Short mmCIF file of the C-alpha atoms (twelve columns), coordinates in Angstrom:
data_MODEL
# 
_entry.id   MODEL 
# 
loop_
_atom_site.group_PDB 
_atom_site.id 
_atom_site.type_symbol 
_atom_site.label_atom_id 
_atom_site.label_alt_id 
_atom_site.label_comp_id 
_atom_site.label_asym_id 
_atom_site.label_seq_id 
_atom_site.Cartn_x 
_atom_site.Cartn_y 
_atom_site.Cartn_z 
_atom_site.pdbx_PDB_model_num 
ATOM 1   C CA . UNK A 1   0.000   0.000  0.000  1 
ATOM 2   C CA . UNK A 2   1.510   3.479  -0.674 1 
ATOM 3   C CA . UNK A 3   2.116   5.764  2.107  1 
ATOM 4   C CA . UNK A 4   0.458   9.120  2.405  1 
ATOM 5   C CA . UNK A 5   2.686   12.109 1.300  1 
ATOM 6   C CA . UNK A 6   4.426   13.680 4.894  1 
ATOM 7   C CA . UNK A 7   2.967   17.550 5.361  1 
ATOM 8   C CA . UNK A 8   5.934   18.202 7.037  1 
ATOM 9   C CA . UNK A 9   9.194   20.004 5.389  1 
ATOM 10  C CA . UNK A 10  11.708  17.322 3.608  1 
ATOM 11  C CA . UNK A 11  14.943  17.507 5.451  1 
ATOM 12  C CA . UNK A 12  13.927  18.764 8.837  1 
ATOM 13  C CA . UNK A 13  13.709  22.220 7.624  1 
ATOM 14  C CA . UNK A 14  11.859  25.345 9.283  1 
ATOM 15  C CA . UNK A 15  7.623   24.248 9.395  1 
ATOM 16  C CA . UNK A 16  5.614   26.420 6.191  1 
ATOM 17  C CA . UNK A 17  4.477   29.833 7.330  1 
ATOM 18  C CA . UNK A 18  1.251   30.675 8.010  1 
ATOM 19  C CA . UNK A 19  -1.381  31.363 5.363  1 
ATOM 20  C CA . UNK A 20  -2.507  35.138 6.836  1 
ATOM 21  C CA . UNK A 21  -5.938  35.325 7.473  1 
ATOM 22  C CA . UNK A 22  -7.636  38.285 5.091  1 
ATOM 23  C CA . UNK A 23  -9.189  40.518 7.233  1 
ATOM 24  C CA . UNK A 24  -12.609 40.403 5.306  1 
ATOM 25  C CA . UNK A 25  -12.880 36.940 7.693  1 
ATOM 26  C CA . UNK A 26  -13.547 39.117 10.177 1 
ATOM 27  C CA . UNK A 27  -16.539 40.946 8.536  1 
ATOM 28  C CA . UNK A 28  -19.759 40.244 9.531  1 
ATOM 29  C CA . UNK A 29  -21.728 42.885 7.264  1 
ATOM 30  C CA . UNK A 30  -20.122 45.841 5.239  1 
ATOM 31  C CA . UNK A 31  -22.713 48.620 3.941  1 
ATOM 32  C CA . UNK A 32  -22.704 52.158 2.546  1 
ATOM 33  C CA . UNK A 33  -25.585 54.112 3.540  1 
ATOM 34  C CA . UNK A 34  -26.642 57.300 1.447  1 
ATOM 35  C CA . UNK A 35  -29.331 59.678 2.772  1 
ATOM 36  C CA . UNK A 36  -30.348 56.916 5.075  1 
ATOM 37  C CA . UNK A 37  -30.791 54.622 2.352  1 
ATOM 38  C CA . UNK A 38  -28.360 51.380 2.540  1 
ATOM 39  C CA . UNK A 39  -26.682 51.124 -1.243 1 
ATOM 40  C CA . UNK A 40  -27.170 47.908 -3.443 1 
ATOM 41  C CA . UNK A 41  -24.821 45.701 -3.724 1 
ATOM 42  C CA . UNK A 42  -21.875 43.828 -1.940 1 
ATOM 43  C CA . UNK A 43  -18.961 45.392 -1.683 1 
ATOM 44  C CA . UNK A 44  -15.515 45.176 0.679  1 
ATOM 45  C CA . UNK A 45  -14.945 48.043 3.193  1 
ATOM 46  C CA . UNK A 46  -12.021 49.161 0.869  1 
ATOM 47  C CA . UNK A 47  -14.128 49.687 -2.244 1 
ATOM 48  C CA . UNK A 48  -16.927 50.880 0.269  1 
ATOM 49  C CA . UNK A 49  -14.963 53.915 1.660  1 
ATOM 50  C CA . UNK A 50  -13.384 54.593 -1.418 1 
ATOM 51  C CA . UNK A 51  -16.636 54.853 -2.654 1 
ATOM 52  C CA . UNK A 52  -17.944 57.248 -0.216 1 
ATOM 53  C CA . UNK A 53  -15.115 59.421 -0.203 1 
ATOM 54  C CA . UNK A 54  -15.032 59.410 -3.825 1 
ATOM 55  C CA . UNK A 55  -18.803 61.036 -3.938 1 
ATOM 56  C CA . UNK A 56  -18.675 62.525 -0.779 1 
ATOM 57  C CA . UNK A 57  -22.264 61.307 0.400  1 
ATOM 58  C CA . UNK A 58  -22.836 59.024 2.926  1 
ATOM 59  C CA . UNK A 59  -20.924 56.598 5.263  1 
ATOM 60  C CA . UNK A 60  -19.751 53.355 5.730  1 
ATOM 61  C CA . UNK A 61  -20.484 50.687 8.487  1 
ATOM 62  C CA . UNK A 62  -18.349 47.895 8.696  1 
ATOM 63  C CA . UNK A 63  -19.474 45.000 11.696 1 
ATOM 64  C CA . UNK A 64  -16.675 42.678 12.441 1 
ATOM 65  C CA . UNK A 65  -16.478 39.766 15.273 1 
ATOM 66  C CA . UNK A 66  -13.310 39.068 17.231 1 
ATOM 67  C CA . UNK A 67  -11.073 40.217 14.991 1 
ATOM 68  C CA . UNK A 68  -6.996  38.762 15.378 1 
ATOM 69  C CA . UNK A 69  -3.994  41.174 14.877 1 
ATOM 70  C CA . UNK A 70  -4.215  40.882 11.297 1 
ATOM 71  C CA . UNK A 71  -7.222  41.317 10.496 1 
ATOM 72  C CA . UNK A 72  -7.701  44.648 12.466 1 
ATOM 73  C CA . UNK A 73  -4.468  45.859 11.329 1 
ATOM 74  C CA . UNK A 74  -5.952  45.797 8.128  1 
ATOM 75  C CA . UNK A 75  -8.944  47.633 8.853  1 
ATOM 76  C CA . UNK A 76  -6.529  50.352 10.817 1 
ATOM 77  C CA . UNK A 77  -4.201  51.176 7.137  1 
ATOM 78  C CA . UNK A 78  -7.646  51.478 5.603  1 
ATOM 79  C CA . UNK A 79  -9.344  53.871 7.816  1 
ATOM 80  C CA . UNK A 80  -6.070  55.416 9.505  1 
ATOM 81  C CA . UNK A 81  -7.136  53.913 12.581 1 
ATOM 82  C CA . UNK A 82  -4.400  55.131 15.567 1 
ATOM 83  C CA . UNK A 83  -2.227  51.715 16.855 1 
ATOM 84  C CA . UNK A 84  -3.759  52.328 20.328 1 
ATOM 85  C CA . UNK A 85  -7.223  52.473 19.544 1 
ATOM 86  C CA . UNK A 86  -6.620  49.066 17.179 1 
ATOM 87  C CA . UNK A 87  -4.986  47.400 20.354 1 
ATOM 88  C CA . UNK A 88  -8.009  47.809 22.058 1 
ATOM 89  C CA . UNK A 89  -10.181 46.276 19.634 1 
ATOM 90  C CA . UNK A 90  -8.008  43.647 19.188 1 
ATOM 91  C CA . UNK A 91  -7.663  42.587 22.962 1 
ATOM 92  C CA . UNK A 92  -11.052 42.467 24.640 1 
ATOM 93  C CA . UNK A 93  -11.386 42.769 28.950 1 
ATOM 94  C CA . UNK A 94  -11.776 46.692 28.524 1 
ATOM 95  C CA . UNK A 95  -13.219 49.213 30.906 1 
ATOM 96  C CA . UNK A 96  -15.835 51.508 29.070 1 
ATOM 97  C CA . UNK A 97  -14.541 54.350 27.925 1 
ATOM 98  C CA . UNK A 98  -14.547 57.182 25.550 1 
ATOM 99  C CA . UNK A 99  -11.103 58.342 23.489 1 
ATOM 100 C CA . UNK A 100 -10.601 60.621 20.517 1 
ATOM 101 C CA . UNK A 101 -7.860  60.715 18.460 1 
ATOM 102 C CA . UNK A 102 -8.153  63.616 15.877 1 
ATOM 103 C CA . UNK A 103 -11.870 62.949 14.322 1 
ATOM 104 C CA . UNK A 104 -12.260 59.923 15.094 1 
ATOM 105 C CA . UNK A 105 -14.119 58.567 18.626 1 
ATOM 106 C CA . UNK A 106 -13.401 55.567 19.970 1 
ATOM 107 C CA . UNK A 107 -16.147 54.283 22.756 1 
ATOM 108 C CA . UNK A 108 -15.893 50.801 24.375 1 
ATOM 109 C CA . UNK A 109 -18.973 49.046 25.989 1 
ATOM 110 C CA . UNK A 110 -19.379 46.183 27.802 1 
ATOM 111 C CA . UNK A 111 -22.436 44.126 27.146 1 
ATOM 112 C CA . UNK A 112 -24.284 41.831 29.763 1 
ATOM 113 C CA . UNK A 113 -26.562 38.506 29.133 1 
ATOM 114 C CA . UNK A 114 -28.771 37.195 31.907 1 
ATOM 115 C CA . UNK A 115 -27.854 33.036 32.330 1 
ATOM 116 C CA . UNK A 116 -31.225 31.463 32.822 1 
ATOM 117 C CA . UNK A 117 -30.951 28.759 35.396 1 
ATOM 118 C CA . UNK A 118 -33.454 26.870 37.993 1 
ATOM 119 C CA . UNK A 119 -32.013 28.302 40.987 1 
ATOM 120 C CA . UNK A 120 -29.402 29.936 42.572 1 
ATOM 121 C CA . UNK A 121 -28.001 27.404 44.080 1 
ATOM 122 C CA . UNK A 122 -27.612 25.107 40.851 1 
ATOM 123 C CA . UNK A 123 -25.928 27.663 38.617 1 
ATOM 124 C CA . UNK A 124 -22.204 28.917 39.169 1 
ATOM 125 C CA . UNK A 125 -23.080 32.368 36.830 1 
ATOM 126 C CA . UNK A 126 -25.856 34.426 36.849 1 
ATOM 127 C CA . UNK A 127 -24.190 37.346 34.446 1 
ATOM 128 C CA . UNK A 128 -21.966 36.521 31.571 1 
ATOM 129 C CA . UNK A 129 -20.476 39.470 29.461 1 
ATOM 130 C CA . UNK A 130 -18.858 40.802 26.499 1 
ATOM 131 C CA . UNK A 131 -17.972 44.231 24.494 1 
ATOM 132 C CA . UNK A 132 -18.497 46.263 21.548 1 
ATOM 133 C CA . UNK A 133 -16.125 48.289 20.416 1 
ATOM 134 C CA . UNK A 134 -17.106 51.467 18.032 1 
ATOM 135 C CA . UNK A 135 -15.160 53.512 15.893 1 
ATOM 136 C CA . UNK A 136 -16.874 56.858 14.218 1 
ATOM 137 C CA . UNK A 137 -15.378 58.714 12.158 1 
ATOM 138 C CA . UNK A 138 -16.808 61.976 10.042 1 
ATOM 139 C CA . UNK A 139 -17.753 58.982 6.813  1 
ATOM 140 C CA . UNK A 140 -17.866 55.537 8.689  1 
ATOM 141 C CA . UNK A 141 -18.100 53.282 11.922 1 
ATOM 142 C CA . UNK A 142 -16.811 50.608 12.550 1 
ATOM 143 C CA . UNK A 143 -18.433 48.027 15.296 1 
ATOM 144 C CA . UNK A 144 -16.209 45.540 16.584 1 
ATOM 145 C CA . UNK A 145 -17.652 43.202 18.821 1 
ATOM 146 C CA . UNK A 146 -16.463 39.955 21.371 1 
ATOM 147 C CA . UNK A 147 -18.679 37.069 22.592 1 
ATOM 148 C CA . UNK A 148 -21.440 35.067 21.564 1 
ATOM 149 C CA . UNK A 149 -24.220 37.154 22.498 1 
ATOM 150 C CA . UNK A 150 -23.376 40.735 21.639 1 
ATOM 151 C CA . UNK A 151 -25.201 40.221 18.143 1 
ATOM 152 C CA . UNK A 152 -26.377 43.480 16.493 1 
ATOM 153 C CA . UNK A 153 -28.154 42.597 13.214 1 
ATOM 154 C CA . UNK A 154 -31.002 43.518 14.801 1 
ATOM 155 C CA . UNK A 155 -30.276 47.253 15.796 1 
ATOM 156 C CA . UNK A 156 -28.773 47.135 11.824 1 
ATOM 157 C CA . UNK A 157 -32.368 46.402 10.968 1 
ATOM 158 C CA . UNK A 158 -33.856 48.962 13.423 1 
ATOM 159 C CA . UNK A 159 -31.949 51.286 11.874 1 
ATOM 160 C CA . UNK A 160 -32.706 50.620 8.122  1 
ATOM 161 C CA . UNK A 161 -35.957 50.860 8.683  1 
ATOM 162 C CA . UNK A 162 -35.712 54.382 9.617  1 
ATOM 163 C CA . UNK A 163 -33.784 56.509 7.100  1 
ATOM 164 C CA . UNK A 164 -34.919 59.328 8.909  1 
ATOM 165 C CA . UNK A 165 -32.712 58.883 11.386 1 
ATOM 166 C CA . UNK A 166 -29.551 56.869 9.791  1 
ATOM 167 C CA . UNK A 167 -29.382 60.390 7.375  1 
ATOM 168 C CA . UNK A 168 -28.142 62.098 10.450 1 
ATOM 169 C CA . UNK A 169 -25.071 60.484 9.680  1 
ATOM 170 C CA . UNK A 170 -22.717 57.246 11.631 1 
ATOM 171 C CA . UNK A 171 -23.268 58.599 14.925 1 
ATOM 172 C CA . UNK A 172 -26.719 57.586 15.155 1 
ATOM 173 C CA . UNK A 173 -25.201 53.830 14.893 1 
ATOM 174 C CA . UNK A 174 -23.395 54.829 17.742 1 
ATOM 175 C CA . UNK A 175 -26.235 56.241 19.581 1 
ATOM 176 C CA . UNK A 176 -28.728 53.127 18.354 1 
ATOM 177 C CA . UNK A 177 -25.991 50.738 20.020 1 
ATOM 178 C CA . UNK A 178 -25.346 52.507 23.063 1 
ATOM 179 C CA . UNK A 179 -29.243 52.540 23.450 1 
ATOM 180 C CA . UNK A 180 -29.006 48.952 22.541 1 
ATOM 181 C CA . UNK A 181 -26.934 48.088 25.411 1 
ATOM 182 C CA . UNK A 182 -28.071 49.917 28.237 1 
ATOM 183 C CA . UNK A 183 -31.352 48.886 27.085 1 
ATOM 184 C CA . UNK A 184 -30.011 45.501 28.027 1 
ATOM 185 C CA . UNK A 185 -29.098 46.699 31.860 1 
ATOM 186 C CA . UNK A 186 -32.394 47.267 32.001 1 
ATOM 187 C CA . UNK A 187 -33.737 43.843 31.175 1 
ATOM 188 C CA . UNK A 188 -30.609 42.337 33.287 1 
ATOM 189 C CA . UNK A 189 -31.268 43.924 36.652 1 
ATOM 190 C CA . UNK A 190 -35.269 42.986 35.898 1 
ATOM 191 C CA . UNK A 191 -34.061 39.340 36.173 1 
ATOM 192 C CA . UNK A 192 -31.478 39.660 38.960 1 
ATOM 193 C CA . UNK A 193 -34.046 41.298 40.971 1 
ATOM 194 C CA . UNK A 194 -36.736 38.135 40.476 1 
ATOM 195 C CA . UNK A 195 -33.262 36.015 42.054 1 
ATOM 196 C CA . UNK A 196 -32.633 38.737 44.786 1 
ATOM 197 C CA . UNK A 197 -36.776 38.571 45.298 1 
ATOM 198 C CA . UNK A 198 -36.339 34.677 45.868 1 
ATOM 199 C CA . UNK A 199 -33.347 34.833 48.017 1 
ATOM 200 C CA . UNK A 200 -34.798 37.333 50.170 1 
ATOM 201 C CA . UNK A 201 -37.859 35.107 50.429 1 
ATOM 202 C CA . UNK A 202 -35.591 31.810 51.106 1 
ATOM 203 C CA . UNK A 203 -33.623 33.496 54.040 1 
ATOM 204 C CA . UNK A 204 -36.698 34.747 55.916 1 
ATOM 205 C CA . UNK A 205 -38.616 32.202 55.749 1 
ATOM 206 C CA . UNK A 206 -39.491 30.188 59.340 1 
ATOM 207 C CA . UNK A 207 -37.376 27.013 59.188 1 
ATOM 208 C CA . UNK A 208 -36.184 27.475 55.470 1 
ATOM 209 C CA . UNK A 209 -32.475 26.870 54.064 1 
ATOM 210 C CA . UNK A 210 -29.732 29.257 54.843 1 
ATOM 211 C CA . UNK A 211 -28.342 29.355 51.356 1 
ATOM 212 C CA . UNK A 212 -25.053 31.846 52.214 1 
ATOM 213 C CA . UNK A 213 -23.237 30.375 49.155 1 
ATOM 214 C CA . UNK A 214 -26.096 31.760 46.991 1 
ATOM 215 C CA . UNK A 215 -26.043 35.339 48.725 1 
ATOM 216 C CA . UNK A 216 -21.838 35.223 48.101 1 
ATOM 217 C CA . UNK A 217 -22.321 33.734 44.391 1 
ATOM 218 C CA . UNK A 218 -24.969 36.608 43.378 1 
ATOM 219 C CA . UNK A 219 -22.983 39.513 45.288 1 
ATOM 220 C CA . UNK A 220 -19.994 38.570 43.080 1 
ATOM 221 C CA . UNK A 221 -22.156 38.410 40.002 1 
ATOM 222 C CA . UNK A 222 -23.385 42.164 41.115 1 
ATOM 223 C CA . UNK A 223 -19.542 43.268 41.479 1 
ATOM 224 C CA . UNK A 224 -19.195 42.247 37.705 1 
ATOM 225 C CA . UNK A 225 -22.358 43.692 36.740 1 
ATOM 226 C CA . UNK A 226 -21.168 46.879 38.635 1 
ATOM 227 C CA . UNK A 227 -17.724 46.775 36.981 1 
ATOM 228 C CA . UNK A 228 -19.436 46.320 33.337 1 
ATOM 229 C CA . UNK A 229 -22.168 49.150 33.837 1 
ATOM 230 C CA . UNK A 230 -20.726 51.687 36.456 1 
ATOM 231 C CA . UNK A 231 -17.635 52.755 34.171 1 
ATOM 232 C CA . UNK A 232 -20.091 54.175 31.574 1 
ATOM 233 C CA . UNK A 233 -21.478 57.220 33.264 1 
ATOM 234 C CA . UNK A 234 -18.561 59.181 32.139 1 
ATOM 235 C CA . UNK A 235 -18.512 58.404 28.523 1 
ATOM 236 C CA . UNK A 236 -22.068 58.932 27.642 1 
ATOM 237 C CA . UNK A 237 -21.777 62.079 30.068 1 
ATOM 238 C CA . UNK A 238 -19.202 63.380 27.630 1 
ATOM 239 C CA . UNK A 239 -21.143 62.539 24.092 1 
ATOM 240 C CA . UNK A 240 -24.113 65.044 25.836 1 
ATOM 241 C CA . UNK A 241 -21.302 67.954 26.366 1 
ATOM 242 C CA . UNK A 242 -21.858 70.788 24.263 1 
ATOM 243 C CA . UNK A 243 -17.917 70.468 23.961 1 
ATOM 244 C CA . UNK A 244 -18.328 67.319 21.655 1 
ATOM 245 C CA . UNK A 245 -18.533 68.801 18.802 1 
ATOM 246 C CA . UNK A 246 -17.901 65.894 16.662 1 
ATOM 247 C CA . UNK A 247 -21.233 64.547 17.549 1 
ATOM 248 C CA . UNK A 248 -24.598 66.605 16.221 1 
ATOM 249 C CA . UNK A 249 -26.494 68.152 18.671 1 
ATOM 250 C CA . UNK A 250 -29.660 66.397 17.486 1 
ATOM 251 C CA . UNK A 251 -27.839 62.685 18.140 1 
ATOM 252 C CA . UNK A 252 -26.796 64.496 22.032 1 
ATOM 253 C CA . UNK A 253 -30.151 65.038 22.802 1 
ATOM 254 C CA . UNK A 254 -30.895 61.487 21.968 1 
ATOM 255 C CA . UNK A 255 -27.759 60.279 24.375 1 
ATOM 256 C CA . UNK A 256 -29.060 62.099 27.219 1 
ATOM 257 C CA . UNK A 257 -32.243 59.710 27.372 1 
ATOM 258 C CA . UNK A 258 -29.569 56.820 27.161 1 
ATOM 259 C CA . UNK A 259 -28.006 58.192 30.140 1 
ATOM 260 C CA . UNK A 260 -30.716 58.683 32.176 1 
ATOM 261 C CA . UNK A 261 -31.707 54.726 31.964 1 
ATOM 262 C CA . UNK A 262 -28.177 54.149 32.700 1 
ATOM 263 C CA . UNK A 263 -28.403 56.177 36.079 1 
ATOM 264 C CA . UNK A 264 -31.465 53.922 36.424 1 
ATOM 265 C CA . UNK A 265 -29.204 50.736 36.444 1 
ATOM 266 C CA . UNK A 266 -26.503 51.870 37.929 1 
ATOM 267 C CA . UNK A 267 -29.069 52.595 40.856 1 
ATOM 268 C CA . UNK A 268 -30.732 49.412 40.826 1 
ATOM 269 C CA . UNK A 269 -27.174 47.832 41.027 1 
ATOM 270 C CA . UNK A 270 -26.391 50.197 43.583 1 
ATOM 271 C CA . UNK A 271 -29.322 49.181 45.810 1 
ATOM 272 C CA . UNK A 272 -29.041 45.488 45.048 1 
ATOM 273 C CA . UNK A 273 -25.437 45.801 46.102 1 
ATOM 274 C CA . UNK A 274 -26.900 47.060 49.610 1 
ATOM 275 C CA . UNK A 275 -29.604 44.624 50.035 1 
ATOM 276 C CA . UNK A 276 -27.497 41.770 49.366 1 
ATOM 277 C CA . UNK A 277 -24.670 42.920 51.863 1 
ATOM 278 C CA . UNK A 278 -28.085 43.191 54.441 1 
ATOM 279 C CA . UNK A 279 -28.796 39.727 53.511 1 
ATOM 280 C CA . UNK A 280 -25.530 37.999 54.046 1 
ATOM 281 C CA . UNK A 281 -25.439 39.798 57.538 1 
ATOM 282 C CA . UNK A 282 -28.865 38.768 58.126 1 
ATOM 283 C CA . UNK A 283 -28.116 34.794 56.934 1 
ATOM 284 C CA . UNK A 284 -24.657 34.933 59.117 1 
ATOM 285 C CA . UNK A 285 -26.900 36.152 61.931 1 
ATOM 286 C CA . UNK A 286 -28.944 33.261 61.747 1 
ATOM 287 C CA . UNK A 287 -26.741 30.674 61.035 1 
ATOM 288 C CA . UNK A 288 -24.868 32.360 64.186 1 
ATOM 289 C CA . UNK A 289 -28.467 31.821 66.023 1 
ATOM 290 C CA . UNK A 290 -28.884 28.243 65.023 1 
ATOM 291 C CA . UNK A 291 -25.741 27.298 66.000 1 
ATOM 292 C CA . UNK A 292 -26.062 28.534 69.405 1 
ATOM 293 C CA . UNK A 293 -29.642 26.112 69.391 1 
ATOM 294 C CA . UNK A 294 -27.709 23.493 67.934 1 
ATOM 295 C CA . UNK A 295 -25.155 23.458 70.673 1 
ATOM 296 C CA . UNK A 296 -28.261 23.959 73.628 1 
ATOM 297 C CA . UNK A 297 -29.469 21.123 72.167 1 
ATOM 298 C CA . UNK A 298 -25.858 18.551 72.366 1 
ATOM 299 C CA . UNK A 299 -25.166 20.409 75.605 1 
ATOM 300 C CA . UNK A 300 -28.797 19.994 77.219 1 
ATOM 301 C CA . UNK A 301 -28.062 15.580 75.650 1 
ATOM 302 C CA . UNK A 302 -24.862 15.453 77.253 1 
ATOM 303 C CA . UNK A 303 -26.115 16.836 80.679 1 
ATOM 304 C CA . UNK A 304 -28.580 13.993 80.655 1 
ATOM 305 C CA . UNK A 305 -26.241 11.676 79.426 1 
ATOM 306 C CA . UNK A 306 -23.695 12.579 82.372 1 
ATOM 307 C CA . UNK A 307 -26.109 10.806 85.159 1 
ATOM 308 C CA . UNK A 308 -26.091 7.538  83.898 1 
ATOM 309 C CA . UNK A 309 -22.535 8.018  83.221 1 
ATOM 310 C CA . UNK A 310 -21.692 8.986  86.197 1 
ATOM 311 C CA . UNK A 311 -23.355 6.289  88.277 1 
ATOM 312 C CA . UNK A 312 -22.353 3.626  85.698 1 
ATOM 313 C CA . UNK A 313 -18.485 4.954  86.723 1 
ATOM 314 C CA . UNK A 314 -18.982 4.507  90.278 1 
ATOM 315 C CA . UNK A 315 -20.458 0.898  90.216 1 
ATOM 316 C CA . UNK A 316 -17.890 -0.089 87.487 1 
ATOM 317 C CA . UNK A 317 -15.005 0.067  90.084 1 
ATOM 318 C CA . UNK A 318 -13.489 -3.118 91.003 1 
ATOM 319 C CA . UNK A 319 -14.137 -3.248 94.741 1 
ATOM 320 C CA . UNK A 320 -16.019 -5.536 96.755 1 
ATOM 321 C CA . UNK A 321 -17.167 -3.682 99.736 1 
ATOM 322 C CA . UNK A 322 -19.302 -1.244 97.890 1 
ATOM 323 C CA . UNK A 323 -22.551 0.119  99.703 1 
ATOM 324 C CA . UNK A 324 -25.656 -1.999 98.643 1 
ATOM 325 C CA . UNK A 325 -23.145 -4.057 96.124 1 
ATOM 326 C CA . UNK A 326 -24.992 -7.267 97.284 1 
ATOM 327 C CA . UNK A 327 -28.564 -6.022 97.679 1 
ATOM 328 C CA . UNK A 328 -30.544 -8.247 95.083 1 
ATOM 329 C CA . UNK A 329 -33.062 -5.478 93.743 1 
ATOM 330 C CA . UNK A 330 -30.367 -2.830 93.977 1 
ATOM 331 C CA . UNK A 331 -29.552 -3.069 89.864 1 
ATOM 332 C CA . UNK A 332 -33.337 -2.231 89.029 1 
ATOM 333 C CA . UNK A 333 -33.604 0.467  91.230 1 
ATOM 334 C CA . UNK A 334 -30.524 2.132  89.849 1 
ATOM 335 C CA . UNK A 335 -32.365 1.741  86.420 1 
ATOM 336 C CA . UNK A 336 -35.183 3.251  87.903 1 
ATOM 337 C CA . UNK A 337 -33.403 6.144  89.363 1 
ATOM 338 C CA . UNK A 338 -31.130 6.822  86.222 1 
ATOM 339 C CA . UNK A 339 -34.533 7.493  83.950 1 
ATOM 340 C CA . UNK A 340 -36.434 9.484  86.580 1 
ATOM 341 C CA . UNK A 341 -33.672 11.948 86.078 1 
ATOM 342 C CA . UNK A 342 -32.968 11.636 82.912 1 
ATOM 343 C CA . UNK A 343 -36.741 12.429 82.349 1 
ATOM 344 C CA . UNK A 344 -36.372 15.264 84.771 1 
ATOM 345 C CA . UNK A 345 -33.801 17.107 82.809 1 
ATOM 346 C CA . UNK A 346 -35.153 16.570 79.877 1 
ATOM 347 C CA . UNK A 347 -38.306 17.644 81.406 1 
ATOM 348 C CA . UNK A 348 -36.536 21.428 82.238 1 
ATOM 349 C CA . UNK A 349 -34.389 21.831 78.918 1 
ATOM 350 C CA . UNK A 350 -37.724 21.265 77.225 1 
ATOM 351 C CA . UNK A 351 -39.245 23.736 79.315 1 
ATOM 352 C CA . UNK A 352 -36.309 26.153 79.028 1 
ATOM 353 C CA . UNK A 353 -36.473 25.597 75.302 1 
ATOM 354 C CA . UNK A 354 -33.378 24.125 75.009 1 
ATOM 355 C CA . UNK A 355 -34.626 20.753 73.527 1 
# 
């Protein structure tokens, strides 16, 4: 049977370089919008901005998804994208934020998904996140986004179907995800709160579970939401100044309504924050509570078990001449005598509530 050709190098050499990657890869959808109006026609981000630039109408959005080095430094030559801006987009686990390098803003958002699960106490996450990225510039943006869930073909849509608004130019895409996203705190903290609702409940309850580990696994869940939500107040603060004067005053007044439902959240996380820090003192209270019954209760056993012990100790020493060794009914009144006070104590613990 002939062998298989080897992949490898003949004579030990160096291992083939890598085939790069073309940064289209990355693309996800690539349009040129005109008056509002998205253009006919499929085209590459190149050709796209050399198209706009050429008429001078218009802009171009470019989506891409976890783009690698070489595939955003690609993007960067073609829009004159600064190296710091493209390292960001490149390497997610970035604080929100809002930069500008000559006319061109760069914002960074974090995006948050609510894990659905049964209960508390059978999930290990109750918030997973991820971020978008946006670059706008005075004739494109560019939307760059990491995880699974931060999907935005359907603000693309939103948007399409209201020329009205995409004529204003690319920073209504950045105001339309923005919304997007804090529109998605919203819906978040909705859900936490039904958990928080249910923990409360749990904890309070006469005789129910102490579940601690689910008050510790949901405060740490509300330190990430925190992180992922809190960070934002400044950069939508600044694309309301007057001062920005790269983005229209018609698409500021539209960010100030996204900021005031992210004050909303970052209340809501805010007071969860303080109710959950209630509840864990409240659930170490009462395991501290129960505890202190628990040992009553071994304490309150032991003191009854002591008697019997005790007189089993004495009559277990090897001597002969014991009082009443010899006395034939001696044994069963002994018996006797151990359960009357064993009944007695139990008898006053019960009535002390110690038992």
């Amino acid at each position: 049977m002939p062998s298989l050709p080897s992949l490898r190098p003949s004579g030990g050499g160096a291992p083939r370089p890598q085939v790069p990657i073309p940064p289209a890869r990355a693309v996800v959808d690539c349009a040129v919008y005109v008056d509002g109006t998205r253009m006919s026609g499929r085209r590459s981000y190149s050709e796209a901005l050399a198209e706009v630039r050429a008429t001078g109408e218009g802009f171009v959005w470019v989506g891409l998804h976890a783009p690698d080095d070489r595939q955003m430094n690609g993007v960067a030559e073609t829009f004159c994208l600064h190296e710091l801006m493209v390292e960001d987009a490149v390497h997610a686990h970035q604080r929100p934020k809002l930069e500008r390098y000559d006319d061109t803003q760069f914002i960074v958002l974090r995006t948050v998904k609510y894990v659905e699960h049964e209960s508390l106490s059978t999930t290990k996450e109750v918030v997973e996140t991820g971020e978008i990225m946006i670059f706008v510039g005075p004739d494109f943006v560019i939307t760059v986004r990491h995880g699974d869930f931060t999907e935005l073909k359907g603000v693309r849509h939103a948007l399409e179907s209201r020329p009205d608004r995409l004529a204003l130019g690319p920073y209504v895409v950045m105001h339309a995800i923005a919304d997007y996203v804090v529109d998605t705190y919203l819906d978040v903290t909705a859900a936490v709160e039904t958990d928080l609702d249910s923990l409360e409940e749990s904890i309070f309850s006469p005789g129910g579970l102490i579940e601690i580990d689910s008050v510790y696994l949901l405060k740490r869940e509300m330190t990430e939401l925190r992180r992922a939500v809190a960070p934002l107040a400044v950069p939508l603060q600044r694309l309301t100044s007057p001062d920005n004067e790269l983005c229209p005053k018609e698409v500021r007044r539209y960010m100030r309504d996204v900021l005031d439902h992210h004050t909303t959240v970052a209340e809501q996380i805010s007071t969860f924050d303080e109710v959950l820090t209630s509840l864990l003192e409240a659930a170490s209270a009462k395991i501290g509570i129960q505890q202190n019954t628990d040992m009553r209760k071994i304490t309150s056993w032991v003191a009854i078990a002591s008697v019997p012990t005790m007189v089993a100790g004495i009559y277990g020493m090897n001597f002969d001449n014991m009082p009443e060794l010899h006395w034939h009914y001696f044994y069963y009144c002994v018996l006797a005598f151990l359960a009357v006070v064993s009944v007695l104590l139990w008898r006053t613990f019960r009535r002390n509530h110690w038992l």
